[in-house]
GROMACS .gro file of C-alpha atoms in nm:
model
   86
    1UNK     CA    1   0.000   0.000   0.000
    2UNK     CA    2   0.077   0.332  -0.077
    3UNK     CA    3   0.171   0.609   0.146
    4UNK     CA    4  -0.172   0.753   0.281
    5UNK     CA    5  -0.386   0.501   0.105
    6UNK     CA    6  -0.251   0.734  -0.241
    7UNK     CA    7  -0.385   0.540  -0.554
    8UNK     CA    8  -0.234   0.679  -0.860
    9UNK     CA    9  -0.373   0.718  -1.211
   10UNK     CA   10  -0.262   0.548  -1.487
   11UNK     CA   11  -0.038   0.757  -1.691
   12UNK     CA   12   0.020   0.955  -1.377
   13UNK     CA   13   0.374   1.075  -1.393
   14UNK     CA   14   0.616   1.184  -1.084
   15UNK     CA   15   0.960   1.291  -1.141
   16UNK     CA   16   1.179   1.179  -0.821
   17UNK     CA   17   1.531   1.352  -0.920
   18UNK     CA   18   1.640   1.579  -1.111
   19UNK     CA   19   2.021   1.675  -1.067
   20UNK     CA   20   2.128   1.802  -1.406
   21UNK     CA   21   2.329   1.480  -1.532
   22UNK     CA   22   2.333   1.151  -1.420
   23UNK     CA   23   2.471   0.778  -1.501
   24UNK     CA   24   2.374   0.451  -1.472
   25UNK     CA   25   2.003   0.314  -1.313
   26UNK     CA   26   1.911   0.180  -0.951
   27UNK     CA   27   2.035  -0.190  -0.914
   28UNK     CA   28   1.720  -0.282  -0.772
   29UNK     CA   29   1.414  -0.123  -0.760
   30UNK     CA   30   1.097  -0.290  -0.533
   31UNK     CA   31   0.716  -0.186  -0.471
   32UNK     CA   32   0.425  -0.374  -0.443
   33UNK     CA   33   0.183  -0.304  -0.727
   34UNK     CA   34  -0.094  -0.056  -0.674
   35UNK     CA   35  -0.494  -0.092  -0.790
   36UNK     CA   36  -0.560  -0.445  -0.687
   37UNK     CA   37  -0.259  -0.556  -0.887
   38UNK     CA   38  -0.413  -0.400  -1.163
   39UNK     CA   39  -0.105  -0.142  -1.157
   40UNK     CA   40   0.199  -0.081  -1.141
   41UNK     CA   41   0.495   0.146  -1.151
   42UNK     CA   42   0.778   0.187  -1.526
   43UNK     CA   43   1.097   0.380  -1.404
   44UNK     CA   44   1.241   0.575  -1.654
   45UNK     CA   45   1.586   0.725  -1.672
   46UNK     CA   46   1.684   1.050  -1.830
   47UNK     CA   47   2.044   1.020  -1.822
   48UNK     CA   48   2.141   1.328  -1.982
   49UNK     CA   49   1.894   1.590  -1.836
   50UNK     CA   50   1.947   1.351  -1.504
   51UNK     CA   51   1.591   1.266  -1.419
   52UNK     CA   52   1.425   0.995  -1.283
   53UNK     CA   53   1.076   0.949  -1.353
   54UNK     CA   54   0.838   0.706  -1.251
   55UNK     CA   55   0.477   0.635  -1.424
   56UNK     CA   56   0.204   0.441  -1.296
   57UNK     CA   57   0.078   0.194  -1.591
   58UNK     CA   58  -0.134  -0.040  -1.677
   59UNK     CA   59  -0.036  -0.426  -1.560
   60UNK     CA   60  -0.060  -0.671  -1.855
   61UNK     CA   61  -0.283  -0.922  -1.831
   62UNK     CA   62  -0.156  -1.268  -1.877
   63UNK     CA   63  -0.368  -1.374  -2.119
   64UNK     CA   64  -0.177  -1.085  -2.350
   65UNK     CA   65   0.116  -1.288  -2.358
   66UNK     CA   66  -0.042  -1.614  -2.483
   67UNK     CA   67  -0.184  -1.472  -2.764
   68UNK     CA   68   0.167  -1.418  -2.888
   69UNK     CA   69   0.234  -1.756  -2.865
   70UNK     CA   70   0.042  -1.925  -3.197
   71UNK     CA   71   0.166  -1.577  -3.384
   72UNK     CA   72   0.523  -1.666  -3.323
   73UNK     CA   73   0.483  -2.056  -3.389
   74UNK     CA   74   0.329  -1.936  -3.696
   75UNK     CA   75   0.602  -1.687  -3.823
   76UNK     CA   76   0.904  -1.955  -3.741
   77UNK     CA   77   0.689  -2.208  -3.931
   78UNK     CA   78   0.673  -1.984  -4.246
   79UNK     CA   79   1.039  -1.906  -4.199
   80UNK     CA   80   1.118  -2.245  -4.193
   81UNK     CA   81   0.940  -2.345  -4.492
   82UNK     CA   82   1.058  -2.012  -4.693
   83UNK     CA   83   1.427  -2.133  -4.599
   84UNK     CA   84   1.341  -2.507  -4.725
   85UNK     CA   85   1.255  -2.362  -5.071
   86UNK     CA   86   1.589  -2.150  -5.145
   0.00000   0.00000   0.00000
């Protein structure tokens, strides 16, 4: 949970430094998801202007990741059977 029971939006934005040049990206970061599990938090680094943001998005369902599954089977089967012609 969130500090205050504090739900963000999706798409909500929140920049959490800014120091005017940075390098590199946090080794680890951990938070529990937000919305049920429904959300959770992208960190994004701006290396040269040095900020880091954070946006609260959208959690993918699983099901979003099987569908990919037949797509790519069917791709590497027509590759295959394009490279068994030349």
């Amino acid at each position: 949970m969130l500090a205050n029971g504090f739900v963000p939006t999706i798409g909500e934005s929140f920049t959490i430094l800014s120091s005017g040049g940075l390098s590199g990206a946090f080794s680890n970061v951990s938070w529990d998801s937000f919305d049920n599990g429904q959300g959770y938090f992208r960190v994004d680094y701006d290396n040269v202007d040095g900020d880091v943001v954070i946006t609260a998005e959208l959690a993918p369902e699983p099901a979003t990741a099987l569908t990919l599954i037949p797509a790519l089977a069917l791709v590497f089967w027509w590759a295959r059977r394009r490279g068994a012609r030349a």
